[in-house]
mmCIF file of C-alpha atoms and ligand atoms in Angstrom:
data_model
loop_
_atom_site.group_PDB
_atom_site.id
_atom_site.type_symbol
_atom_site.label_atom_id
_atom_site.label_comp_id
_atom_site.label_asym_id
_atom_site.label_seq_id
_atom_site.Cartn_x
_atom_site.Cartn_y
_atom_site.Cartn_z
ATOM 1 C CA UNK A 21 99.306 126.732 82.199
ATOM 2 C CA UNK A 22 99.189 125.598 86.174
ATOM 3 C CA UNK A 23 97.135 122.611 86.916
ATOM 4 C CA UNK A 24 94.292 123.532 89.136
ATOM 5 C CA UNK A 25 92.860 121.367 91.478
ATOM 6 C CA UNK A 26 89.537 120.280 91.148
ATOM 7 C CA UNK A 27 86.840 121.005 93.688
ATOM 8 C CA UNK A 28 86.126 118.119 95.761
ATOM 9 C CA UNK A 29 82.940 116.593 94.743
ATOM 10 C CA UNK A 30 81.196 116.409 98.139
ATOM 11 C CA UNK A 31 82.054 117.835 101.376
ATOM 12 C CA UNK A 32 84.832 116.657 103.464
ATOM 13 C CA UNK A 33 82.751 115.015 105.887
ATOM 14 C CA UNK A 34 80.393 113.243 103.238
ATOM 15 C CA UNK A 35 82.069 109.972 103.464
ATOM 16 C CA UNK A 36 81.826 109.663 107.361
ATOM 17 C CA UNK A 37 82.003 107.332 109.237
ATOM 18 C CA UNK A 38 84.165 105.249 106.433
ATOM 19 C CA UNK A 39 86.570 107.898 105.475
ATOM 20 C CA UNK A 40 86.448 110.741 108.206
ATOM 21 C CA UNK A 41 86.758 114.379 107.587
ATOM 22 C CA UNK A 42 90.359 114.492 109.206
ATOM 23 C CA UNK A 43 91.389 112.614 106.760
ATOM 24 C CA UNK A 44 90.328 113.819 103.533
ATOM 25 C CA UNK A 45 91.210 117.335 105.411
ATOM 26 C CA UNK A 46 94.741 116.192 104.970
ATOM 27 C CA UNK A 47 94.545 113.921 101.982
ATOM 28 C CA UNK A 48 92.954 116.746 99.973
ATOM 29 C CA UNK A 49 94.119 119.504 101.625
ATOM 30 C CA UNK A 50 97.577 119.269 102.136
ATOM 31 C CA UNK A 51 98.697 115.701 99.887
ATOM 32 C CA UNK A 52 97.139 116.502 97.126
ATOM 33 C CA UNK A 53 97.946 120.311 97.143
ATOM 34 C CA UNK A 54 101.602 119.419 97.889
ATOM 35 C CA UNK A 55 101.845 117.345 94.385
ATOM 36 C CA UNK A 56 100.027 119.937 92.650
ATOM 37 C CA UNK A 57 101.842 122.860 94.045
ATOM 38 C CA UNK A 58 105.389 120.893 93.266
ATOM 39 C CA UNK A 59 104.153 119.750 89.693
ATOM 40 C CA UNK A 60 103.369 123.181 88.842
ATOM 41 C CA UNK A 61 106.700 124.880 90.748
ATOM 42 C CA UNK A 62 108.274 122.350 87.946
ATOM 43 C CA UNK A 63 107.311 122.604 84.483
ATOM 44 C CA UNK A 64 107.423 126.627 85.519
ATOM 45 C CA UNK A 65 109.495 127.753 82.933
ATOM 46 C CA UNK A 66 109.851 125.054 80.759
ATOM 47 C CA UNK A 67 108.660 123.710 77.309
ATOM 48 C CA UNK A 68 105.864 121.193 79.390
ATOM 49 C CA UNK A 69 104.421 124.487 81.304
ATOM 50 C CA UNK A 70 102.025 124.812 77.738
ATOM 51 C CA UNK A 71 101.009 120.656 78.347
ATOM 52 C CA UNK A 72 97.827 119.698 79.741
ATOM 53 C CA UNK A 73 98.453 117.432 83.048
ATOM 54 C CA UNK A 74 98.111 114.045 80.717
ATOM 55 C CA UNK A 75 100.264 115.083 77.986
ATOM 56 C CA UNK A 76 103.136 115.855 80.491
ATOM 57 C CA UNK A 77 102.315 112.644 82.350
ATOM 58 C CA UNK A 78 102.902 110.795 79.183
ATOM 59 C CA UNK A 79 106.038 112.400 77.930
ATOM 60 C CA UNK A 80 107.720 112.112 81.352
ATOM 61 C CA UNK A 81 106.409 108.342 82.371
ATOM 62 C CA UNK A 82 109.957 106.867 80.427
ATOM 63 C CA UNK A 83 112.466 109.837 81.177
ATOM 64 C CA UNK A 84 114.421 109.059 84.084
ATOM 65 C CA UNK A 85 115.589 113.125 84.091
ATOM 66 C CA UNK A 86 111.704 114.412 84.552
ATOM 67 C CA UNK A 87 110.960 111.908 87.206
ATOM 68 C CA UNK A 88 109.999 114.338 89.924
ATOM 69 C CA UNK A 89 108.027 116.521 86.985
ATOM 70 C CA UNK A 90 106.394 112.625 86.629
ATOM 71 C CA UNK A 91 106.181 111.514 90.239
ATOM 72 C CA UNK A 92 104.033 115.050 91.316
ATOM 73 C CA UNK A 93 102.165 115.394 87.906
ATOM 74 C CA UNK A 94 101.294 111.521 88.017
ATOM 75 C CA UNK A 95 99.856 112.022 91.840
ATOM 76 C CA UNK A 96 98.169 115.195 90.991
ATOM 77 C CA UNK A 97 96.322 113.164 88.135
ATOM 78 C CA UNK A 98 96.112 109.948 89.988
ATOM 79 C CA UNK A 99 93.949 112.001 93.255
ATOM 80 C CA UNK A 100 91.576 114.244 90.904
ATOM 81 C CA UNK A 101 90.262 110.375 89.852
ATOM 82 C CA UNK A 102 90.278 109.244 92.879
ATOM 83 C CA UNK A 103 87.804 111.828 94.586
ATOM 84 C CA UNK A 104 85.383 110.762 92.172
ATOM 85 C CA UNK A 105 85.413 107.266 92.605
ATOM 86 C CA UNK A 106 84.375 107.990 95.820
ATOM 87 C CA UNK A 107 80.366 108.938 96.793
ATOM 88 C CA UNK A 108 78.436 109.277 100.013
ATOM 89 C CA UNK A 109 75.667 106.555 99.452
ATOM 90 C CA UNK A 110 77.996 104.528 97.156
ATOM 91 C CA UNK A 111 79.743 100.709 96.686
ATOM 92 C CA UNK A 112 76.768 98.347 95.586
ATOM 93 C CA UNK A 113 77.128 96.747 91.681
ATOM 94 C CA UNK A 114 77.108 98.905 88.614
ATOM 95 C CA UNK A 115 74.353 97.836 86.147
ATOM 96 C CA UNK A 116 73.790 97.551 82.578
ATOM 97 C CA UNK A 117 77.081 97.844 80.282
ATOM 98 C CA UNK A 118 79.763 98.045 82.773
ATOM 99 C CA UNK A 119 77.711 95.508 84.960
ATOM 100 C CA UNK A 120 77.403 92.900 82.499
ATOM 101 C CA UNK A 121 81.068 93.086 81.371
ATOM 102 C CA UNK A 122 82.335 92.918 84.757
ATOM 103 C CA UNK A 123 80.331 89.358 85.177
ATOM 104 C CA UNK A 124 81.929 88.380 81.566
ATOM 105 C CA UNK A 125 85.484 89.346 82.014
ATOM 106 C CA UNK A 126 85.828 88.078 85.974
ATOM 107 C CA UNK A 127 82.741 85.943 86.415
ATOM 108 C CA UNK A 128 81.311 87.416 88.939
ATOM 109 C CA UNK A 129 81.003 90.807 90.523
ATOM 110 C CA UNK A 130 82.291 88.880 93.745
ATOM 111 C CA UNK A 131 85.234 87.387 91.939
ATOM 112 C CA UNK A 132 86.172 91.161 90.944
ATOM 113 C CA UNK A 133 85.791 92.406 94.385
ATOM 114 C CA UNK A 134 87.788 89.585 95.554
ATOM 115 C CA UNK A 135 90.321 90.400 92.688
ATOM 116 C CA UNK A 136 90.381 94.194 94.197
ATOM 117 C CA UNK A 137 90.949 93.590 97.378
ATOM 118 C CA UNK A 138 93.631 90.944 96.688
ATOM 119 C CA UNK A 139 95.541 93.456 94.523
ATOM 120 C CA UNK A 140 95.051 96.803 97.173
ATOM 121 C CA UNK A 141 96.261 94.030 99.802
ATOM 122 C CA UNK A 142 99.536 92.785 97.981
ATOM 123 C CA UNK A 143 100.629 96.364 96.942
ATOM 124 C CA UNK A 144 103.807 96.637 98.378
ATOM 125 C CA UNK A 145 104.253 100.000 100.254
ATOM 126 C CA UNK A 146 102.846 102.700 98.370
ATOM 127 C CA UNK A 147 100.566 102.491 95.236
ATOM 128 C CA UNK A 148 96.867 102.107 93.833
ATOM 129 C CA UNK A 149 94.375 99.522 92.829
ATOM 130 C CA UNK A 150 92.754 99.925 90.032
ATOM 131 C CA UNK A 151 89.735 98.372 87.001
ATOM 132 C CA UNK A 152 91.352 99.868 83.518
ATOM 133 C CA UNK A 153 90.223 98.659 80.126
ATOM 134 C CA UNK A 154 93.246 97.103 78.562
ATOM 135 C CA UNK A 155 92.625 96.853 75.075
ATOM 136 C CA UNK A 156 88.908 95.048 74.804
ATOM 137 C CA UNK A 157 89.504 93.299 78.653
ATOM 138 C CA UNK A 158 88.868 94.801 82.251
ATOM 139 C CA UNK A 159 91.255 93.887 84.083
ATOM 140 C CA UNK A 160 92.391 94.460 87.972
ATOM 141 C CA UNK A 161 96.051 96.112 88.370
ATOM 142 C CA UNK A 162 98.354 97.724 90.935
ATOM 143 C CA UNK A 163 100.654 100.307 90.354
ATOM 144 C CA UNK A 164 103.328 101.553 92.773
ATOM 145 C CA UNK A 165 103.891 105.090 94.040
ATOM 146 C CA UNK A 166 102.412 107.540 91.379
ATOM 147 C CA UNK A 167 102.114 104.979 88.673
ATOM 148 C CA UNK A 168 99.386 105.372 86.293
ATOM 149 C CA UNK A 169 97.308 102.950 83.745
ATOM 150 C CA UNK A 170 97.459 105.243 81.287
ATOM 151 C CA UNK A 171 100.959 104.873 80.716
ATOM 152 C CA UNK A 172 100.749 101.338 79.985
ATOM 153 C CA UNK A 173 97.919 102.477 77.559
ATOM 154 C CA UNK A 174 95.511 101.055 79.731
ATOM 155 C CA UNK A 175 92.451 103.410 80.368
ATOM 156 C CA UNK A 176 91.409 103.893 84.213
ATOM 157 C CA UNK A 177 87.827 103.071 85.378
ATOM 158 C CA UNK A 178 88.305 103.143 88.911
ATOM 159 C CA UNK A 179 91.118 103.538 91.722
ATOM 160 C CA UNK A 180 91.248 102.858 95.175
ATOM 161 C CA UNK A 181 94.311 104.622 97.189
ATOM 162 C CA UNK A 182 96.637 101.971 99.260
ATOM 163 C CA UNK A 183 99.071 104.993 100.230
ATOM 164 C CA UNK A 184 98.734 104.825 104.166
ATOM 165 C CA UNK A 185 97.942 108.789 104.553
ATOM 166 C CA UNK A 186 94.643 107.612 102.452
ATOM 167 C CA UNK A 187 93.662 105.419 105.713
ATOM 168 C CA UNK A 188 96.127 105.503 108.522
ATOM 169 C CA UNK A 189 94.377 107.840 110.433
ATOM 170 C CA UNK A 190 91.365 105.953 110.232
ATOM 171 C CA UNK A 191 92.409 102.348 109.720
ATOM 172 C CA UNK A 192 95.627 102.634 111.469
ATOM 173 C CA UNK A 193 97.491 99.161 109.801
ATOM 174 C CA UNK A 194 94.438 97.594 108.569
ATOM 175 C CA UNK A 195 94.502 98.670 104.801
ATOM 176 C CA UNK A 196 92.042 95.531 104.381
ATOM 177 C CA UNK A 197 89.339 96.627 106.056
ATOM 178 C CA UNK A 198 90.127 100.291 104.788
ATOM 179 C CA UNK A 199 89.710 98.770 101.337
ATOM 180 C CA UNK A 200 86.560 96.532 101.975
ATOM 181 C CA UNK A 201 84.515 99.288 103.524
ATOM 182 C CA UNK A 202 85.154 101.392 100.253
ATOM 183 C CA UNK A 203 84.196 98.330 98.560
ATOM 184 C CA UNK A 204 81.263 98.543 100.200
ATOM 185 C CA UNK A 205 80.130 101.472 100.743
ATOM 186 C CA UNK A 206 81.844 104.540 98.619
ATOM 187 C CA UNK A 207 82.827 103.001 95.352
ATOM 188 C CA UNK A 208 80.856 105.555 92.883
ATOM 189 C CA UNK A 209 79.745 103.123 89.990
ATOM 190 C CA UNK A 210 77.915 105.643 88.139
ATOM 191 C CA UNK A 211 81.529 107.377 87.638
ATOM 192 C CA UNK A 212 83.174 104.187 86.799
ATOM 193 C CA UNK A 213 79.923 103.932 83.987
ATOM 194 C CA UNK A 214 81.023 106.973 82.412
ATOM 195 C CA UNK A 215 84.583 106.168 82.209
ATOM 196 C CA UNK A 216 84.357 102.943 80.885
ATOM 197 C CA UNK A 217 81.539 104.242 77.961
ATOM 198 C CA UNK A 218 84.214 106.775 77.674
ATOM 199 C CA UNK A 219 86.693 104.339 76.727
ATOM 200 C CA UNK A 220 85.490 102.202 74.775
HETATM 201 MN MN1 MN B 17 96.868 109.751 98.339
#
């Protein structure tokens, strides 16, 4: 069964001025649909074509044989989340639940941000920031290329994209300020709710 990719949430020039429609024009249009497209050319004719997207993410994470299969199904996974972590009107601080166990597990909402950016900052070359649940604990981690929290069996609450085609055009070198305006302004917290009630 080919992976599909989801709709985009909002329209491509929602998320002006922060992230501008050229952008996600190429980020979703041509990125994303190149991972997808190369995932699903693939598995084509083999015993993963019958897997959902996770369950071949999961067999292929440790096998050094499927690592395209991983790298393209990993990214195809990796940018569906990432749409929706992103809203027009977003960033602000998530209440209730999530809220409170952000303050308990960083000490402040600031301290997390801080945490964030520090991690989207110090990814070397290509990767993702990201709040996962590991085990009862949220915790801020980086991953590199198409890596993914869940194969670390850490469950994703948010992601921010550090690749450079997610702000080069926009941002040119300055991933920090890329990052902080996301922060900000796009972060969807009622998404990253849902995920983490989701995981628990
Ligand atoms: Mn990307």
């Amino acid at each position: 069964m080919a992976y599909k990719q989801p709709a985009l949430p909002y329209a491509e020039d929602a998320l002006e001025p922060f992230v501008s429609a050229k952008t996600l024009s190429f980020h979703y249009g041509k990125h994303h649909v190149a991972y997808i497209t190369n995932y699903n050319n693939l598995v084509a004719g083999t015993p993963l074509e019958s897997l959902s997207l996770e369950e071949v993410i999961t067999q292929t994470a440790a096998d050094p044989q499927k690592i395209g299969i991983f790298n393209n199904g990993a990214q195809a996974w990796n940018h569906s989340f990432y749409w929706n972590c992103l809203t027009p009107n977003g960033g602000g601080e998530p209440s209730g639940e999530l809220g409170a166990k952000i303050t308990a597990d960083f000490g402040s909402f600031d301290k997390f941000k801080d945490e964030l950016k520090s991690a989207a900052a110090t990814q070397f070359g290509s990767g993702w920031a990201w709040l996962v649940l590991d085990g009862q604990t949220l915790k801020v981690v980086k991953t590199g290329n198409a890596q993914t929290p869940s194969t670390s069996g850490q469950k994703p609450i948010l992601t921010i994209d550090v690749w450079e085609h997610a702000y080069y055009l926009d941002y040119q070198n300055r991933r920090p300020d890329y990052v902080a305006t996301v922060i900000d302004n796009l972060l969807n917290w009622p998404f990253a709710a849902e995920n983490f009630r989701a995981a628990q």
